[in-house]
Amino acid sequence: MIDPASIAFDIDDVVADTMQLFLDIAREEYGETDLYSEDFTCYNLEDCLDLDPVILRKIFERIIDGDYSATLHPIDGAVEVLQRLADSFSPVLFITARPFAGPMTKWLPCVLDVDQKDIEIIAVGDFDKKAGILVERNISYFIEDRLETCFKLETRGITPVLFSQPWNRKTHHFTEVHNWRELESLIEFETRNPEL
Ligand SMILES: [Mg+2]
């Protein structure tokens, strides 16, 4: 069981449904109607999507900059579990490989409906820099969808929990969750005495 004080989260495709946002931008802004979530079979999308690399790069830039009219939705169940977590321990820590937190600093507290002070977002700009911050912050568990990052974290003594996505369906030995309900069941929330 995971202590709420010892857990941190990736954002894209763990908390935020960034894959769906990518599909929405591709369809609405670039007329790419023939892309499906099942096509996202690898993390480097140029290797698995039948999409012009220039358009691919533009969509990524727009996502990072928050420059889109489509709506970024949270992944099912994330809001409830993260609110519960923020109730028992705060700030809840998020570490993203984005180069800057940018639009996430507004999006995250807004969708979670929590105070800005109850969450902390650190943008490290590089997948390999996540482990250092986690060690510094004394975090033992990290929820991540990029399998390569999980292996890296493990070498630094962090226990990764893999959030299942189409691009991480490969052999591994990590704890894996398929949704936020499963993740919730791994966290040791305080049981409050109802009479108090
Ligand atoms: Mg991610």
Short mmCIF file of C-alpha atoms and ligand atoms in Angstrom, two decimals:
data_model
loop_
_atom_site.label_atom_id
_atom_site.label_comp_id
_atom_site.label_asym_id
_atom_site.label_seq_id
_atom_site.Cartn_x
_atom_site.Cartn_y
_atom_site.Cartn_z
CA MET A 1 0.00 0.00 0.00
CA ILE A 2 1.25 3.45 -0.95
CA ASP A 3 1.47 6.30 1.56
CA PRO A 4 -0.16 9.45 0.05
CA ALA A 5 2.96 11.43 0.99
CA SER A 6 5.25 9.18 -1.05
CA ILE A 7 3.50 9.23 -4.43
CA ALA A 8 3.82 11.56 -7.45
CA PHE A 9 2.33 11.59 -10.93
CA ASP A 10 3.16 12.14 -14.55
CA ILE A 11 0.53 14.35 -16.22
CA ASP A 12 0.18 13.54 -19.95
CA ASP A 13 -1.78 10.34 -20.55
CA VAL A 14 -1.93 9.58 -16.84
CA VAL A 15 -4.01 12.51 -15.55
CA ALA A 16 -4.72 14.33 -18.82
CA ASP A 17 -6.15 12.54 -21.84
CA THR A 18 -3.50 14.03 -24.11
CA MET A 19 -3.87 11.28 -26.69
CA GLN A 20 -7.51 12.25 -27.24
CA LEU A 21 -6.48 15.91 -27.45
CA PHE A 22 -3.93 14.98 -30.11
CA LEU A 23 -6.64 13.17 -32.10
CA ASP A 24 -9.03 16.12 -31.73
CA ILE A 25 -6.45 18.69 -32.89
CA ALA A 26 -5.40 16.42 -35.79
CA ARG A 27 -9.02 16.11 -36.91
CA GLU A 28 -10.25 19.65 -36.30
CA GLU A 29 -7.18 21.66 -37.34
CA TYR A 30 -5.54 19.42 -39.94
CA GLY A 31 -8.41 17.34 -41.32
CA GLU A 32 -6.76 14.07 -40.26
CA THR A 33 -9.84 11.92 -39.77
CA ASP A 34 -8.22 8.52 -40.21
CA LEU A 35 -6.32 8.28 -36.90
CA TYR A 36 -7.44 6.08 -34.01
CA SER A 37 -6.26 5.51 -30.45
CA GLU A 38 -5.30 1.91 -31.36
CA ASP A 39 -2.72 3.39 -33.78
CA PHE A 40 -0.69 4.82 -30.88
CA THR A 41 1.33 1.64 -30.46
CA CYS A 42 4.66 3.32 -29.72
CA TYR A 43 5.77 6.33 -27.71
CA ASN A 44 7.57 7.99 -30.63
CA LEU A 45 4.54 8.71 -32.73
CA GLU A 46 6.47 9.23 -35.98
CA ASP A 47 7.24 5.50 -35.83
CA CYS A 48 3.64 4.32 -35.59
CA LEU A 49 1.29 7.02 -36.94
CA ASP A 50 0.65 7.49 -40.62
CA LEU A 51 0.99 11.26 -40.33
CA ASP A 52 3.19 13.92 -41.93
CA PRO A 53 6.05 14.56 -39.44
CA VAL A 54 5.62 18.32 -39.92
CA ILE A 55 1.98 18.13 -38.83
CA LEU A 56 2.96 15.82 -35.99
CA ARG A 57 5.49 18.34 -34.71
CA LYS A 58 3.00 21.20 -35.04
CA ILE A 59 0.39 19.32 -33.03
CA PHE A 60 2.95 18.63 -30.29
CA GLU A 61 3.94 22.31 -30.19
CA ARG A 62 0.32 23.36 -29.91
CA ILE A 63 -0.27 20.91 -27.07
CA ILE A 64 2.79 22.16 -25.16
CA ASP A 65 1.84 25.83 -25.75
CA GLY A 66 -1.86 25.34 -24.98
CA ASP A 67 -2.59 26.69 -28.45
CA TYR A 68 -5.77 24.77 -29.37
CA SER A 69 -9.51 25.18 -29.29
CA ALA A 70 -10.25 21.51 -28.51
CA THR A 71 -10.79 20.59 -24.87
CA LEU A 72 -8.26 18.66 -22.83
CA HIS A 73 -10.18 16.24 -20.62
CA PRO A 74 -8.96 14.44 -17.53
CA ILE A 75 -8.68 10.66 -17.74
CA ASP A 76 -11.67 8.87 -16.20
CA GLY A 77 -11.51 8.69 -12.43
CA ALA A 78 -8.40 10.89 -12.07
CA VAL A 79 -10.28 13.86 -10.61
CA GLU A 80 -11.97 11.89 -7.82
CA VAL A 81 -8.81 10.08 -6.72
CA LEU A 82 -6.59 13.17 -6.86
CA GLN A 83 -9.11 15.22 -4.88
CA ARG A 84 -9.19 12.49 -2.26
CA LEU A 85 -5.41 12.47 -2.21
CA ALA A 86 -5.19 16.25 -1.85
CA ASP A 87 -7.53 15.93 1.14
CA SER A 88 -5.13 13.64 2.94
CA PHE A 89 -1.80 15.09 1.78
CA SER A 90 -0.78 18.22 -0.07
CA PRO A 91 0.72 19.53 -2.17
CA VAL A 92 0.20 16.61 -4.58
CA LEU A 93 3.29 16.46 -6.78
CA PHE A 94 3.21 16.22 -10.58
CA ILE A 95 6.35 15.87 -12.66
CA THR A 96 6.19 16.31 -16.41
CA ALA A 97 8.84 15.96 -19.10
CA ARG A 98 7.29 19.00 -20.84
CA PRO A 99 9.83 21.82 -21.31
CA PHE A 100 7.61 24.17 -19.28
CA ALA A 101 4.43 23.64 -17.27
CA GLY A 102 2.66 26.40 -19.25
CA PRO A 103 -1.02 25.65 -19.72
CA MET A 104 -0.90 22.84 -17.13
CA THR A 105 -0.59 25.34 -14.29
CA LYS A 106 -4.11 26.58 -15.09
CA TRP A 107 -5.63 23.37 -16.39
CA LEU A 108 -4.74 21.08 -13.51
CA PRO A 109 -6.11 23.03 -10.51
CA CYS A 110 -9.14 23.95 -12.62
CA VAL A 111 -10.16 20.38 -13.60
CA LEU A 112 -9.26 18.99 -10.19
CA ASP A 113 -11.16 21.82 -8.54
CA VAL A 114 -8.46 22.19 -5.89
CA ASP A 115 -6.51 25.22 -4.64
CA GLN A 116 -3.32 26.08 -6.50
CA LYS A 117 -1.44 25.55 -3.24
CA ASP A 118 -2.63 21.95 -3.00
CA ILE A 119 -0.72 20.88 -6.09
CA GLU A 120 2.81 21.37 -7.34
CA ILE A 121 3.88 20.91 -10.95
CA ILE A 122 7.51 20.53 -11.95
CA ALA A 123 8.44 20.57 -15.65
CA VAL A 124 11.84 18.94 -16.13
CA GLY A 125 12.06 19.09 -19.94
CA ASP A 126 13.63 15.63 -20.18
CA PHE A 127 12.31 12.17 -19.30
CA ASP A 128 15.61 11.26 -17.66
CA LYS A 129 15.45 14.16 -15.22
CA LYS A 130 12.35 12.91 -13.44
CA ALA A 131 14.22 10.46 -11.20
CA GLY A 132 16.54 13.11 -9.71
CA ILE A 133 13.62 15.29 -8.58
CA LEU A 134 11.79 12.31 -7.13
CA VAL A 135 14.84 11.26 -5.12
CA GLU A 136 15.28 14.86 -3.92
CA ARG A 137 11.65 15.00 -2.83
CA ASN A 138 11.78 11.64 -1.10
CA ILE A 139 9.08 10.19 -3.35
CA SER A 140 9.00 6.39 -3.57
CA TYR A 141 6.26 5.77 -6.15
CA PHE A 142 5.70 7.40 -9.53
CA ILE A 143 2.77 6.82 -11.87
CA GLU A 144 4.00 6.86 -15.46
CA ASP A 145 2.86 5.73 -18.92
CA ARG A 146 6.26 5.72 -20.65
CA LEU A 147 7.82 2.31 -20.10
CA GLU A 148 11.39 3.45 -20.78
CA THR A 149 11.04 6.02 -17.97
CA CYS A 150 9.85 3.27 -15.60
CA PHE A 151 13.06 1.32 -16.15
CA LYS A 152 15.09 4.46 -15.56
CA LEU A 153 13.24 5.30 -12.34
CA GLU A 154 13.81 1.81 -11.01
CA THR A 155 17.59 2.20 -11.30
CA ARG A 156 17.32 5.19 -8.94
CA GLY A 157 15.31 3.32 -6.34
CA ILE A 158 11.90 4.72 -7.29
CA THR A 159 9.07 2.19 -7.68
CA PRO A 160 7.24 2.95 -10.92
CA VAL A 161 3.58 2.11 -11.39
CA LEU A 162 2.84 1.77 -15.09
CA PHE A 163 -0.40 3.36 -16.28
CA SER A 164 -1.56 1.13 -19.11
CA GLN A 165 -1.73 2.77 -22.57
CA PRO A 166 -1.56 1.33 -26.11
CA TRP A 167 2.14 2.32 -26.42
CA ASN A 168 3.33 0.45 -23.33
CA ARG A 169 2.00 -3.04 -24.14
CA LYS A 170 5.39 -4.67 -23.82
CA THR A 171 7.01 -7.07 -21.39
CA HIS A 172 7.87 -5.55 -18.01
CA HIS A 173 7.87 -6.51 -14.34
CA PHE A 174 6.32 -3.36 -12.86
CA THR A 175 3.06 -2.98 -11.03
CA GLU A 176 0.55 -1.95 -13.67
CA VAL A 177 -2.82 -0.24 -13.37
CA HIS A 178 -5.44 -0.01 -16.10
CA ASN A 179 -7.49 2.81 -14.64
CA TRP A 180 -7.73 5.20 -11.68
CA ARG A 181 -9.93 2.84 -9.64
CA GLU A 182 -7.13 0.28 -9.63
CA LEU A 183 -4.65 2.99 -8.73
CA GLU A 184 -6.88 4.19 -5.88
CA SER A 185 -6.89 0.68 -4.42
CA LEU A 186 -3.09 0.81 -4.07
CA ILE A 187 -3.12 4.02 -2.00
CA GLU A 188 -3.48 3.82 1.74
CA PHE A 189 -6.00 6.55 2.47
CA GLU A 190 -6.60 7.42 6.09
CA THR A 191 -9.79 5.88 7.34
CA ARG A 192 -11.57 8.57 9.27
CA ASN A 193 -13.60 7.76 12.31
CA PRO A 194 -17.16 8.72 11.29
CA GLU A 195 -17.99 9.76 14.89
CA LEU A 196 -15.32 12.43 14.95
MG MG B 1 2.94 10.67 -19.84
#
